[in-house]
XYZ file of C-alpha atoms in Angstrom:
416
model
C 165.246 23.952 -52.892
C 162.806 21.173 -53.782
C 159.581 23.087 -54.203
C 158.985 21.614 -57.672
C 159.805 18.421 -59.568
C 163.458 19.213 -60.246
C 164.194 21.866 -57.652
C 165.002 24.330 -60.432
C 162.027 26.670 -61.014
C 163.396 27.766 -64.390
C 163.453 24.181 -65.645
C 160.042 23.474 -64.142
C 158.510 26.511 -65.846
C 158.944 24.881 -69.269
C 155.919 22.731 -70.131
C 157.999 20.218 -72.095
C 159.831 19.366 -68.873
C 156.675 18.164 -67.142
C 155.605 14.528 -67.044
C 153.854 13.240 -70.141
C 150.063 12.996 -69.966
C 148.620 9.466 -69.679
C 147.323 9.517 -73.251
C 150.433 11.080 -74.779
C 151.933 7.782 -75.989
C 148.729 6.964 -77.880
C 148.574 10.508 -79.274
C 152.042 10.351 -80.785
C 152.474 6.632 -81.565
C 148.833 5.765 -82.340
C 148.544 2.087 -83.423
C 152.258 1.600 -82.751
C 151.574 2.012 -79.032
C 149.496 -1.214 -79.140
C 152.156 -2.905 -81.251
C 154.785 -1.880 -78.726
C 152.798 -3.392 -75.854
C 151.993 -6.658 -77.673
C 155.502 -6.988 -79.036
C 157.069 -6.486 -75.609
C 155.480 -9.758 -74.456
C 155.629 -11.529 -77.818
C 159.399 -11.165 -78.051
C 159.786 -13.484 -75.069
C 158.490 -16.379 -77.192
C 160.629 -15.748 -80.254
C 163.059 -18.685 -80.647
C 166.751 -18.004 -80.835
C 166.606 -14.787 -78.835
C 169.899 -12.974 -78.980
C 171.405 -9.605 -78.324
C 168.996 -7.932 -80.726
C 165.934 -8.873 -78.662
C 167.767 -8.015 -75.442
C 168.525 -4.574 -76.849
C 164.860 -4.034 -77.706
C 163.862 -4.936 -74.160
C 166.414 -2.600 -72.585
C 165.497 0.215 -74.976
C 161.772 -0.309 -74.291
C 162.150 -0.067 -70.533
C 164.468 2.955 -70.711
C 162.308 4.819 -73.252
C 159.094 4.217 -71.303
C 160.695 5.332 -68.046
C 162.086 8.580 -69.405
C 159.108 9.546 -71.575
C 156.812 9.288 -68.556
C 159.174 11.590 -66.653
C 159.449 14.354 -69.268
C 157.053 14.916 -72.157
C 159.710 16.039 -74.635
C 161.437 12.673 -74.175
C 158.503 11.005 -75.920
C 160.804 11.290 -78.920
C 162.674 8.334 -77.461
C 159.572 6.170 -77.731
C 159.102 6.590 -81.489
C 162.021 4.416 -82.700
C 161.473 1.589 -80.231
C 157.684 1.651 -80.658
C 158.121 1.314 -84.413
C 160.782 -1.382 -84.084
C 158.788 -3.578 -81.706
C 155.645 -3.115 -83.802
C 157.728 -4.328 -86.742
C 158.606 -7.425 -84.720
C 154.891 -8.146 -84.259
C 154.092 -7.660 -87.942
C 157.120 -9.702 -88.968
C 156.163 -12.557 -86.654
C 152.613 -12.665 -88.029
C 153.754 -12.535 -91.669
C 156.387 -15.214 -91.064
C 153.872 -17.546 -89.399
C 151.323 -17.124 -92.221
C 153.933 -17.844 -94.896
C 155.189 -20.851 -92.962
C 151.801 -22.555 -93.189
C 151.988 -22.689 -96.993
C 155.696 -22.711 -97.813
C 157.331 -25.161 -95.428
C 157.353 -28.834 -96.482
C 155.121 -31.315 -94.632
C 158.271 -33.110 -93.457
C 158.907 -30.126 -91.210
C 155.938 -31.123 -89.100
C 157.820 -33.545 -86.927
C 155.616 -35.145 -84.323
C 157.186 -35.595 -80.955
C 156.829 -39.029 -79.395
C 158.124 -40.756 -76.378
C 161.298 -41.995 -78.071
C 163.287 -39.092 -76.698
C 162.634 -40.314 -73.177
C 164.868 -43.086 -71.788
C 163.450 -46.593 -72.076
C 161.047 -47.375 -69.286
C 160.689 -43.714 -68.276
C 157.387 -41.980 -68.819
C 157.104 -38.240 -69.406
C 155.800 -36.066 -66.585
C 152.231 -34.838 -66.709
C 153.364 -31.337 -67.749
C 155.755 -32.636 -70.387
C 153.117 -35.023 -71.669
C 150.515 -32.244 -71.931
C 152.949 -29.959 -73.728
C 153.881 -32.759 -76.129
C 150.209 -33.488 -76.828
C 149.472 -29.843 -77.626
C 152.557 -29.617 -79.815
C 151.657 -32.822 -81.634
C 148.080 -31.710 -82.241
C 149.322 -28.370 -83.565
C 151.823 -29.981 -85.916
C 149.481 -32.702 -87.170
C 146.680 -30.382 -88.266
C 148.355 -28.299 -90.953
C 145.057 -27.656 -92.695
C 143.611 -26.079 -89.575
C 146.637 -23.806 -89.381
C 146.242 -22.901 -93.028
C 142.580 -22.090 -92.472
C 143.489 -19.866 -89.540
C 146.150 -18.175 -91.674
C 143.616 -17.518 -94.450
C 141.087 -16.084 -91.994
C 143.828 -13.906 -90.530
C 144.849 -12.660 -93.966
C 141.237 -11.938 -94.916
C 140.696 -10.009 -91.689
C 143.840 -7.943 -92.258
C 142.855 -7.169 -95.855
C 139.341 -6.233 -94.772
C 140.457 -3.985 -91.913
C 143.501 -2.508 -93.643
C 141.689 0.264 -95.505
C 139.612 1.673 -92.591
C 142.517 1.334 -90.147
C 144.871 3.006 -92.583
C 142.408 5.875 -93.051
C 142.128 6.323 -89.283
C 145.905 6.396 -88.956
C 146.298 8.705 -91.958
C 143.725 11.205 -90.652
C 145.363 11.146 -87.225
C 148.842 11.675 -88.688
C 147.755 14.487 -91.015
C 145.891 16.328 -88.236
C 148.945 16.251 -85.998
C 151.267 17.130 -88.865
C 149.287 20.302 -89.502
C 149.217 21.096 -85.781
C 152.978 20.700 -85.428
C 153.832 22.400 -88.718
C 151.852 25.574 -88.050
C 154.024 28.442 -86.810
C 153.305 29.462 -83.255
C 153.191 33.181 -84.040
C 150.698 32.847 -86.911
C 147.852 30.353 -86.755
C 144.348 29.633 -88.025
C 141.253 29.999 -85.870
C 137.530 29.674 -86.532
C 135.013 32.344 -85.642
C 131.574 31.489 -84.171
C 130.145 32.114 -87.652
C 132.308 29.279 -88.989
C 134.655 31.549 -90.934
C 138.360 30.714 -90.782
C 140.670 33.587 -89.892
C 144.419 33.977 -89.460
C 145.538 35.191 -86.040
C 148.669 37.243 -86.644
C 148.891 39.290 -83.454
C 152.329 38.067 -82.427
C 153.901 38.525 -85.841
C 152.293 41.947 -86.284
C 153.510 43.113 -82.873
C 157.118 42.223 -83.706
C 156.773 43.965 -87.055
C 155.395 46.993 -85.263
C 158.510 47.094 -83.083
C 160.701 46.995 -86.162
C 158.825 49.801 -87.911
C 157.954 52.101 -85.006
C 160.812 52.007 -82.509
C 164.387 53.329 -82.712
C 166.983 50.838 -83.928
C 168.741 50.945 -80.566
C 165.530 50.270 -78.630
C 165.736 47.616 -75.922
C 162.672 45.466 -75.281
C 161.946 43.738 -71.997
C 159.803 40.634 -72.362
C 159.762 37.182 -70.834
C 162.570 35.062 -72.267
C 160.146 32.857 -74.262
C 159.792 35.560 -76.918
C 163.378 36.790 -77.010
C 164.401 35.105 -80.247
C 161.191 36.251 -81.962
C 161.743 39.865 -80.909
C 165.361 39.897 -82.075
C 164.775 37.800 -85.213
C 161.572 39.417 -86.504
C 161.498 42.744 -84.708
C 165.247 43.269 -85.102
C 165.440 44.806 -81.660
C 167.606 44.049 -78.645
C 165.837 41.924 -76.068
C 166.762 41.621 -72.415
C 166.629 37.804 -72.456
C 165.971 34.973 -74.902
C 165.836 31.185 -75.092
C 169.536 30.880 -74.254
C 168.717 30.512 -70.562
C 172.158 29.464 -69.374
C 172.336 32.498 -67.063
C 169.823 31.618 -64.364
C 170.565 34.728 -62.323
C 169.831 37.027 -65.283
C 166.474 35.341 -65.965
C 165.733 35.725 -62.257
C 166.491 39.441 -62.532
C 163.953 39.666 -65.339
C 161.417 37.840 -63.165
C 162.152 40.244 -60.330
C 161.449 43.246 -62.560
C 158.154 41.907 -63.889
C 156.716 40.691 -60.580
C 157.722 43.631 -58.389
C 155.261 46.399 -57.471
C 154.851 48.941 -60.261
C 156.969 51.789 -58.885
C 159.783 49.505 -57.745
C 159.748 47.748 -61.111
C 159.958 51.070 -62.958
C 162.936 52.189 -60.886
C 164.808 49.127 -62.199
C 163.470 48.829 -65.748
C 164.249 52.458 -66.645
C 167.942 51.515 -66.482
C 167.561 48.354 -68.610
C 164.873 48.774 -71.275
C 162.926 51.217 -73.424
C 159.817 49.091 -73.970
C 157.987 46.276 -72.182
C 156.140 43.679 -74.278
C 153.686 41.243 -72.726
C 151.422 38.509 -74.050
C 147.781 38.884 -73.002
C 144.392 37.370 -73.707
C 145.177 33.661 -73.995
C 145.510 30.670 -71.684
C 149.299 30.774 -72.148
C 149.734 34.505 -71.660
C 152.221 36.149 -69.326
C 149.768 36.403 -66.461
C 149.373 32.616 -66.494
C 153.171 32.306 -66.464
C 153.713 34.943 -63.785
C 153.755 32.510 -60.807
C 156.717 30.820 -62.527
C 158.356 34.226 -62.959
C 157.961 34.929 -59.265
C 159.412 31.546 -58.271
C 162.362 31.938 -60.648
C 163.040 35.440 -59.352
C 162.715 34.285 -55.756
C 165.297 31.538 -56.304
C 167.901 34.322 -56.565
C 166.210 37.320 -54.905
C 164.761 35.835 -51.743
C 162.974 39.067 -50.818
C 160.311 38.505 -53.487
C 158.595 35.774 -51.449
C 160.379 35.702 -48.057
C 160.531 32.203 -46.525
C 158.274 30.892 -49.300
C 160.300 29.174 -52.064
C 157.158 28.221 -54.005
C 155.793 31.803 -53.877
C 152.385 30.486 -52.871
C 151.202 34.042 -52.151
C 151.726 35.050 -55.787
C 148.904 33.610 -57.839
C 145.147 33.440 -58.180
C 142.205 32.740 -55.965
C 139.162 30.918 -57.321
C 137.741 32.641 -60.363
C 141.158 33.964 -61.385
C 141.016 36.722 -58.809
C 144.621 37.796 -58.091
C 146.184 37.540 -54.676
C 147.204 40.896 -53.126
C 150.830 40.254 -54.046
C 149.998 39.574 -57.698
C 147.611 42.532 -57.840
C 150.486 44.881 -56.955
C 152.869 43.445 -59.549
C 153.874 45.287 -62.696
C 152.898 42.385 -64.915
C 149.346 42.188 -63.584
C 148.833 45.932 -63.951
C 150.211 46.040 -67.504
C 148.149 42.988 -68.423
C 144.858 44.089 -66.873
C 144.972 47.889 -67.287
C 141.658 48.982 -68.777
C 140.400 45.389 -68.711
C 139.906 44.506 -65.057
C 137.843 46.895 -62.984
C 139.891 49.506 -61.161
C 143.217 48.547 -62.747
C 145.287 51.242 -64.446
C 148.929 52.164 -64.978
C 150.455 55.554 -64.242
C 151.270 57.001 -67.708
C 154.190 58.825 -66.156
C 155.824 55.421 -65.628
C 154.555 53.238 -68.496
C 152.648 54.451 -71.529
C 150.795 51.974 -73.736
C 151.823 52.458 -77.361
C 150.477 49.301 -79.026
C 147.696 46.774 -78.593
C 147.237 44.018 -81.158
C 143.948 43.534 -83.024
C 142.867 40.511 -80.989
C 144.377 41.932 -77.791
C 146.965 39.165 -77.519
C 149.945 41.532 -77.229
C 150.436 44.857 -75.472
C 153.529 47.045 -75.689
C 154.350 49.811 -73.232
C 156.955 52.525 -73.529
C 159.104 52.994 -70.450
C 158.985 56.639 -69.431
C 161.909 58.608 -68.006
C 164.485 56.115 -69.307
C 167.949 56.682 -67.856
C 170.001 57.902 -70.806
C 173.127 57.639 -68.696
C 172.601 53.915 -68.080
C 171.667 53.356 -71.730
C 174.852 55.064 -72.928
C 176.953 53.093 -70.432
C 175.539 49.766 -71.657
C 176.055 50.733 -75.314
C 179.705 51.663 -74.744
C 181.909 48.829 -76.144
C 184.401 49.478 -73.369
C 181.856 48.141 -70.892
C 181.198 44.977 -72.871
C 182.372 41.992 -70.851
C 183.213 38.829 -72.807
C 185.311 35.752 -72.086
C 187.734 36.908 -74.775
C 187.778 39.668 -77.424
C 185.295 38.730 -80.111
C 184.066 35.702 -78.147
C 180.371 34.821 -78.488
C 179.869 34.314 -74.749
C 179.458 37.711 -73.144
C 177.917 37.617 -69.657
C 177.799 41.399 -69.773
C 177.557 43.890 -66.968
C 174.695 45.802 -65.428
C 174.881 49.621 -65.410
C 176.354 51.276 -62.303
C 173.048 52.930 -61.375
C 172.487 52.760 -57.589
C 169.098 51.040 -57.949
C 170.607 48.283 -60.080
C 173.706 47.807 -57.957
C 171.641 47.601 -54.778
C 169.545 44.929 -56.471
C 172.603 42.942 -57.579
C 174.039 43.168 -54.059
C 170.974 41.287 -52.764
C 171.322 38.581 -55.387
C 172.225 35.081 -54.234
C 173.509 32.679 -56.889
C 171.069 29.856 -57.346
C 172.222 27.095 -55.012
C 171.681 24.175 -57.390
C 173.708 25.833 -60.129
C 176.408 26.751 -57.661
C 176.744 23.100 -56.609
C 177.071 22.054 -60.256
C 179.762 24.653 -60.822
C 181.745 23.513 -57.803
C 181.544 19.867 -58.882
C 183.017 20.730 -62.287
């Protein structure tokens, strides 16, 4: 099933698993990226190369290969980039010190005595010896070069350090900011705090029953359970590919079909809206993940090419029918609405980044069955790994009967 880079649509849906951008190494290593490049070639001329230099070469090649394959593996480049940059700095400092510390007797001039009597050196050997002799004879020139080099470094140190410091601080703030609460600037220039995600989870905690179950894409599962203190259908523990695919099936199915399934699994549906990384932007991934297990979502089309956008972000007919599109665009896009008898909107965040819908006509029988400890399926009593069971509702069991275990995972299981 090689319709994406890895063949696993769940893996490919995670942005950190994509190839690093061309400028990513500079972004994260800054001046060290130049030091890494220069040092890679400089190390070849370091005398007395041993296992240490060989290790740096092997590490450099391996780190560069893997970080260009997956952006999160750029972490591998930080240690080796710093180490090789240190080699460059060390080599420069050692050479400068050598021009003033080493005794003149160390400048041994090569002559022709090392060649057998009557034998003249080759043209190449003679040229190399001449260059070496000139270099060793003119210590004062080397000292002058060393002084100019030191002066240049001292002169450029402050501005270069400021550039590096500003770059590091800017990225430190960007990485340190929580993803559910961040600063933005209005057109007037006023800074504001965008707290839609945090406030929506707090709303769940304060306005829904304690036993409420929330269906949302797995990205937000830990946030819903950790902040909202509510049960979520899926979270970042994505070891169960088939279950994530079931979630994708529910969210990308036509509205009425989706409701017939969700009413047995959840009480609320939470979606992210209004940003470039909202659920509608992710929905083609949801369709592909669902289709990897439920092949009737996009028959004979593993990449689900019919589920997406036309130019101008106009939805394809298949996307336009999906539950996710209708929940996302109800009251926003012209002619889009949701039957309140199926899903009733109960919350919209201030900046319209989150919408929460209550699932109407929830099956109390299925909810009670799931809550019954007798129906809890775990590897062992009290064990943390509990694959669980779906309720015996006909709609759910008919869905599960059509499920095909993801082929790539099945091969891995057989091999182990």
